[in-house]
Amino acid sequence: MKPVIAIYCETNDVKLAVISKDAATGKPAVLKTASVSHSKSSASLDKPGGGFRVEEESLDIEGLDESLSTKGESDFSGMNELSSALSGFNLSKYLFLPALTEPNIYYHLYEGNRPPNPAKLKQEIINDILESKNILVDKSGIDYVDLSDKALLAVFVTENIPCTSMINSLARQKGKRGYNIPTIKSSDLSLAYYVAKRKKFFPDDHSLIVYIGKEYSKLIFLQGRRIKHIGTTLDIGTQNLHTYDVYFSKILLEMENGGISSLDNIIVCGEDDSENIILSFYGTFPEANVSRLEFDDLDLSALNEETKEKFSTYSIPVAVAIDYYDELNKEHHGLHILPKYIKEEQKVVQFSWHGYALLPLLFIAAFFITQKVLNNNRTLSELD
């Protein structure tokens, strides 16, 4: 299997993990991790979940009535740091996996008609999004997963994805036309899959994943191994958090929104998985089993001790890589989104549909001209 570079664009912080998987041992090895920050002046975001501000979005998460984008300038200072972090690798031999969260990826709850044909079901979801949100989504930019209550959670992207633009900018800086992006993942869904795989919850368990970032945090609720509810992104993190009590009030609110009466498990990961936060959650939810996310299924021998101690920081890029590898091994059916324009950008020879239609005509024309030249030469010889 090809090694991957999973990149999570989290506001003004880009987290990445370089991971390879040996087919013989089957154990993923983390070769490098890095967290690249860049200035807010050149790459600031008005909402959580973005990355380098290479494109400026005017998308409303709730209505999504319009989608207008204008090109912006890349943050070359941050790009240089990113390039330096990956300087020891031949990036052309790696697959790049962008991990997106809101507002660069969008969720839509679908409870309508479910035809057995997957293509028809996807079209039904697209029609529902168009009717309810007035957004036309291309089939290549949308996928869906089953929720615990048998509803479907549709996940889709628009044509302007800062994280993929950042990868393309990195390629151009290295003198390449682009790097291979096989798919785009949802950071929330990949993290939920990885936690459920590691923790082995009971089917009726209600579990909460608390991912704490530097400026924003996520609350993901599971029932058994399936997602029950994804909470709104919280604008609190290690850089602006003064008391853990803020989390508890937000959790109770999201439990009410998701119809969850109690919690059996709480898993903490991200920038802060300290003993203090574990004890705080124990105090508020005494009946829940509170723990941090462990990574003993990974080979971390290539990392230094300081990185190993703070490895939970890279929970999302690691989860994205494991999600992708398990999908290749057909261990589960993961989310697969790859917009058509990204596919076209990665083609060695780029043609539109009419370009391909002209290819047979080119061969016919070449054959006709060759025959004409040979006939003319034969005629000249006879005349001579």
XYZ file of C-alpha atoms in Angstrom:
384
model
C 0.000 0.000 0.000
C 1.174 3.501 -0.780
C 2.109 5.676 2.204
C -0.219 8.568 2.936
C 0.002 12.120 4.234
C -3.196 12.955 6.093
C -3.708 16.707 6.482
C -6.264 18.282 8.806
C -6.826 21.988 8.209
C -8.009 23.369 11.537
C -8.424 27.159 11.333
C -4.952 28.718 11.595
C -3.327 25.401 12.416
C -2.564 22.574 9.977
C -1.931 19.152 11.483
C -0.426 16.370 9.394
C 0.717 12.787 9.844
C 2.875 10.772 7.450
C 1.874 7.108 7.746
C 2.852 3.930 5.936
C 1.436 0.439 6.267
C 3.470 -2.704 5.715
C 1.384 -5.375 3.997
C 3.339 -8.104 5.813
C 2.876 -6.883 9.394
C -0.321 -4.929 8.791
C 0.650 -2.406 11.485
C 0.602 1.266 10.445
C 3.796 3.175 11.170
C 3.772 6.901 11.846
C 6.851 8.335 10.150
C 6.346 12.028 10.928
C 3.882 14.413 12.511
C 3.815 18.183 12.300
C 1.635 21.094 13.325
C 2.083 24.180 11.166
C 0.648 27.496 12.289
C 0.318 30.554 10.154
C -0.550 34.179 10.750
C -4.147 35.271 11.002
C -3.468 38.345 8.908
C -2.914 36.359 5.715
C -4.860 33.191 6.443
C -7.583 34.027 8.918
C -10.915 32.256 8.836
C -14.255 33.582 9.916
C -15.476 30.110 10.879
C -13.854 26.986 12.318
C -12.603 24.095 10.303
C -10.840 25.745 7.389
C -7.192 25.882 6.539
C -4.964 28.120 4.484
C -7.026 30.991 3.139
C -6.246 30.352 -0.501
C -9.846 30.905 -1.422
C -12.299 33.177 0.279
C -15.709 31.639 0.888
C -19.088 33.289 1.383
C -21.051 30.157 2.291
C -23.786 30.138 4.884
C -23.787 26.814 6.790
C -27.516 26.956 7.523
C -28.988 28.238 4.283
C -26.179 27.766 1.793
C -28.199 29.911 -0.573
C -25.155 31.216 -2.393
C -21.679 30.001 -3.172
C -19.399 32.789 -4.342
C -15.651 32.429 -4.187
C -12.781 34.654 -5.128
C -9.148 33.749 -5.464
C -6.875 34.937 -2.686
C -3.221 34.925 -1.938
C -1.592 31.900 -0.346
C 0.152 32.247 2.955
C 3.658 31.579 1.668
C 5.143 31.840 5.148
C 2.970 28.977 6.340
C 3.559 27.155 3.050
C 7.301 27.311 3.594
C 6.882 25.790 7.061
C 4.723 23.033 5.608
C 7.246 22.376 2.854
C 10.032 22.250 5.432
C 8.085 19.755 7.574
C 7.819 17.400 4.578
C 11.278 18.057 3.172
C 12.589 14.555 3.909
C 9.971 12.756 1.803
C 9.530 12.173 -1.922
C 6.012 13.573 -1.991
C 5.253 12.248 -5.475
C 5.187 8.725 -4.006
C 2.635 9.635 -1.314
C -1.142 9.936 -1.331
C -2.577 13.114 0.198
C -5.738 12.778 2.299
C -7.418 16.104 3.155
C -9.540 15.953 6.323
C -12.314 18.541 6.367
C -14.716 19.830 8.955
C -17.288 22.617 8.870
C -17.544 25.003 7.073
C -15.568 23.322 4.281
C -17.674 20.179 4.481
C -21.425 20.109 5.002
C -23.857 17.701 6.640
C -27.453 17.023 5.647
C -29.838 14.707 7.499
C -31.872 12.642 5.044
C -34.983 10.744 6.127
C -36.795 10.431 2.810
C -37.363 7.678 0.281
C -34.575 5.071 0.108
C -34.490 3.201 -3.231
C -32.317 0.054 -3.185
C -30.106 1.294 -6.026
C -27.211 3.362 -4.510
C -27.044 5.706 -7.518
C -30.777 6.432 -7.319
C -30.529 6.925 -3.546
C -27.713 9.423 -3.980
C -29.820 11.273 -6.560
C -32.756 11.353 -4.114
C -30.453 12.927 -1.501
C -29.171 15.466 -4.041
C -32.761 16.391 -4.915
C -33.590 16.776 -1.217
C -30.599 19.083 -0.678
C -31.616 21.142 -3.702
C -35.175 21.449 -2.426
C -34.333 22.217 1.210
C -31.092 24.222 0.846
C -31.277 25.387 -2.762
C -27.837 23.902 -3.462
C -27.076 21.747 -6.497
C -24.496 19.112 -5.516
C -22.523 17.053 -8.031
C -22.625 13.267 -7.537
C -18.840 13.113 -7.204
C -18.905 15.587 -4.308
C -21.351 13.784 -2.019
C -21.571 10.552 -0.048
C -23.603 9.292 2.903
C -23.401 7.069 5.979
C -26.003 5.333 8.126
C -26.789 6.832 11.520
C -27.731 4.799 14.559
C -31.425 5.719 14.181
C -31.504 4.377 10.583
C -31.513 7.864 9.064
C -28.812 8.871 6.585
C -26.209 11.554 7.087
C -25.226 13.034 3.731
C -21.828 14.695 3.520
C -20.958 17.000 0.640
C -18.416 19.598 -0.447
C -18.443 22.562 -2.788
C -15.953 23.293 -5.536
C -13.793 25.562 -3.363
C -11.806 23.568 -0.816
C -8.928 25.504 0.782
C -7.221 22.334 2.042
C -6.904 20.835 -1.453
C -5.804 24.202 -2.816
C -3.086 24.226 -0.167
C -1.868 20.809 -1.359
C -1.804 22.077 -4.955
C 0.148 25.149 -3.849
C 2.646 22.875 -2.108
C 3.031 20.867 -5.323
C 3.662 23.992 -7.383
C 6.233 25.148 -4.859
C 8.003 21.810 -5.348
C 7.858 22.209 -9.132
C 5.066 19.658 -9.594
C 1.735 20.055 -11.342
C -0.038 18.397 -8.415
C -0.049 15.528 -5.947
C -2.313 12.490 -5.840
C -5.503 13.040 -3.804
C -7.484 9.757 -3.909
C -10.339 10.932 -1.692
C -11.535 13.579 0.741
C -12.549 12.594 4.254
C -14.733 14.076 6.963
C -12.628 14.581 10.088
C -15.667 13.937 12.313
C -16.659 10.665 10.646
C -13.094 9.321 10.459
C -12.464 10.124 14.119
C -15.749 8.456 15.106
C -14.807 5.332 13.130
C -11.337 5.112 14.665
C -12.594 5.596 18.232
C -15.332 2.975 17.761
C -12.773 0.581 16.347
C -10.382 1.070 19.255
C -12.902 1.089 22.111
C -15.321 -1.732 21.157
C -18.506 -0.215 22.552
C -21.612 -2.232 23.390
C -24.519 -1.851 20.912
C -26.667 0.184 23.331
C -23.860 2.357 24.702
C -24.135 6.113 24.285
C -20.634 7.500 23.899
C -19.232 10.982 23.482
C -16.007 11.869 21.667
C -14.589 15.222 22.776
C -11.954 16.536 20.382
C -10.227 19.634 21.761
C -8.370 21.839 19.305
C -6.425 25.040 19.813
C -9.328 27.356 19.006
C -12.278 25.038 18.350
C -13.639 21.769 19.662
C -15.978 19.059 18.416
C -18.566 16.891 20.164
C -19.433 13.613 18.398
C -22.066 11.298 19.906
C -22.218 7.581 19.142
C -24.754 4.866 19.819
C -22.908 1.581 19.673
C -20.454 1.929 16.808
C -22.574 4.302 14.723
C -22.858 8.069 14.865
C -25.892 9.319 16.729
C -25.382 13.078 16.586
C -22.646 15.541 15.553
C -22.715 18.645 17.690
C -22.077 22.136 16.384
C -18.463 23.249 16.372
C -17.559 24.939 19.649
C -15.470 28.103 19.506
C -13.474 27.059 22.568
C -10.068 25.392 22.672
C -6.801 25.320 24.558
C -5.958 28.893 23.555
C -9.214 30.447 24.742
C -10.471 28.042 27.420
C -10.611 29.360 30.978
C -12.718 26.676 32.618
C -13.845 23.188 31.672
C -17.379 24.027 32.849
C -18.058 25.532 29.415
C -17.765 22.059 27.875
C -20.257 20.572 30.295
C -23.013 23.079 29.503
C -22.445 22.601 25.760
C -22.492 18.813 26.138
C -25.794 18.877 28.008
C -27.294 21.107 25.324
C -26.141 18.810 22.514
C -27.399 15.764 24.403
C -30.811 17.372 24.472
C -30.611 18.192 20.748
C -29.583 14.623 19.925
C -32.156 12.953 22.168
C -29.518 11.402 24.431
C -30.507 10.960 28.078
C -27.213 9.695 29.528
C -23.624 8.868 28.597
C -21.904 5.526 29.102
C -18.494 6.494 27.711
C -16.562 9.722 27.207
C -13.363 9.702 25.143
C -11.123 12.754 25.211
C -8.526 13.484 22.528
C -6.824 16.365 20.779
C -4.702 19.158 22.184
C -5.736 18.456 25.785
C -6.182 14.950 27.189
C -4.632 15.749 30.557
C -5.537 14.198 33.881
C -7.273 17.440 34.899
C -9.839 17.267 32.130
C -10.366 13.530 32.701
C -11.111 14.186 36.396
C -13.379 17.114 35.520
C -15.483 14.921 33.259
C -15.610 12.260 35.970
C -16.956 14.854 38.395
C -19.729 15.983 36.039
C -20.607 12.573 34.573
C -19.862 10.130 37.426
C -21.688 7.228 35.742
C -19.673 7.474 32.516
C -16.425 5.695 31.771
C -14.050 8.574 30.969
C -10.820 7.772 29.129
C -8.354 9.193 26.656
C -7.822 7.820 23.169
C -4.916 5.372 23.032
C -2.780 4.584 19.970
C -1.199 1.237 20.825
C -2.184 -0.142 17.408
C 0.399 2.134 15.761
C 4.150 1.916 15.407
C 5.492 5.179 16.871
C 9.171 4.177 16.982
C 10.140 6.844 14.413
C 8.916 9.665 16.693
C 10.763 11.331 19.553
C 9.533 11.139 23.151
C 8.083 14.649 23.192
C 5.928 13.904 20.142
C 4.778 10.599 21.621
C 3.631 12.348 24.807
C 1.498 14.786 22.807
C 0.489 12.337 20.089
C -3.223 12.790 20.806
C -2.837 16.174 19.088
C -2.771 14.275 15.797
C -5.847 12.140 16.483
C -7.705 13.318 13.392
C -5.004 12.876 10.713
C -4.204 9.445 12.195
C -7.893 8.490 12.171
C -8.213 9.613 8.546
C -5.253 7.454 7.473
C -6.588 4.376 9.313
C -10.049 4.961 7.869
C -8.569 5.042 4.353
C -6.413 1.935 4.817
C -9.306 -0.048 6.314
C -11.497 0.956 3.416
C -8.865 -0.329 0.966
C -8.781 -3.609 2.933
C -12.593 -3.716 2.731
C -12.863 -3.825 6.524
C -15.592 -1.192 6.341
C -17.344 1.075 3.850
C -16.021 4.545 4.477
C -16.957 7.943 3.182
C -15.602 8.603 -0.306
C -15.792 12.086 -1.804
C -13.710 13.297 -4.738
C -15.166 16.196 -6.753
C -14.982 15.906 -10.516
C -12.749 18.960 -10.896
C -10.097 17.383 -8.636
C -10.219 14.174 -10.694
C -9.714 16.202 -13.877
C -6.795 18.139 -12.367
C -5.012 14.871 -11.556
C -5.275 13.364 -15.032
C -2.030 13.185 -16.996
C -3.869 14.199 -20.165
C -6.802 16.476 -19.479
C -9.658 16.369 -21.974
C -13.290 17.309 -21.658
C -15.938 14.989 -23.126
C -15.738 16.546 -26.588
C -11.933 16.173 -26.479
C -12.306 12.428 -26.060
C -14.916 12.397 -28.825
C -12.378 13.934 -31.191
C -9.701 11.297 -30.503
C -11.137 8.737 -33.010
C -11.338 11.495 -35.629
C -7.651 12.252 -35.125
C -6.715 8.609 -35.813
C -8.993 8.504 -38.859
C -7.494 11.750 -40.175
C -3.934 10.478 -39.635
C -4.767 7.219 -41.447
C -6.412 9.098 -44.347
C -3.486 11.507 -44.764
C -0.950 8.665 -44.644
C -2.874 6.755 -47.326
C -3.103 9.869 -49.469
C 0.644 10.478 -49.233
C 1.441 6.862 -50.121
C -0.925 6.956 -53.114
C 0.598 10.226 -54.335
C 4.107 8.789 -53.997
C 3.053 5.719 -55.979
C 1.542 7.938 -58.694
C 4.734 10.013 -58.895
C 6.799 6.875 -59.251
C 4.601 5.631 -62.105
C 4.816 8.985 -63.853
C 8.612 8.979 -63.533
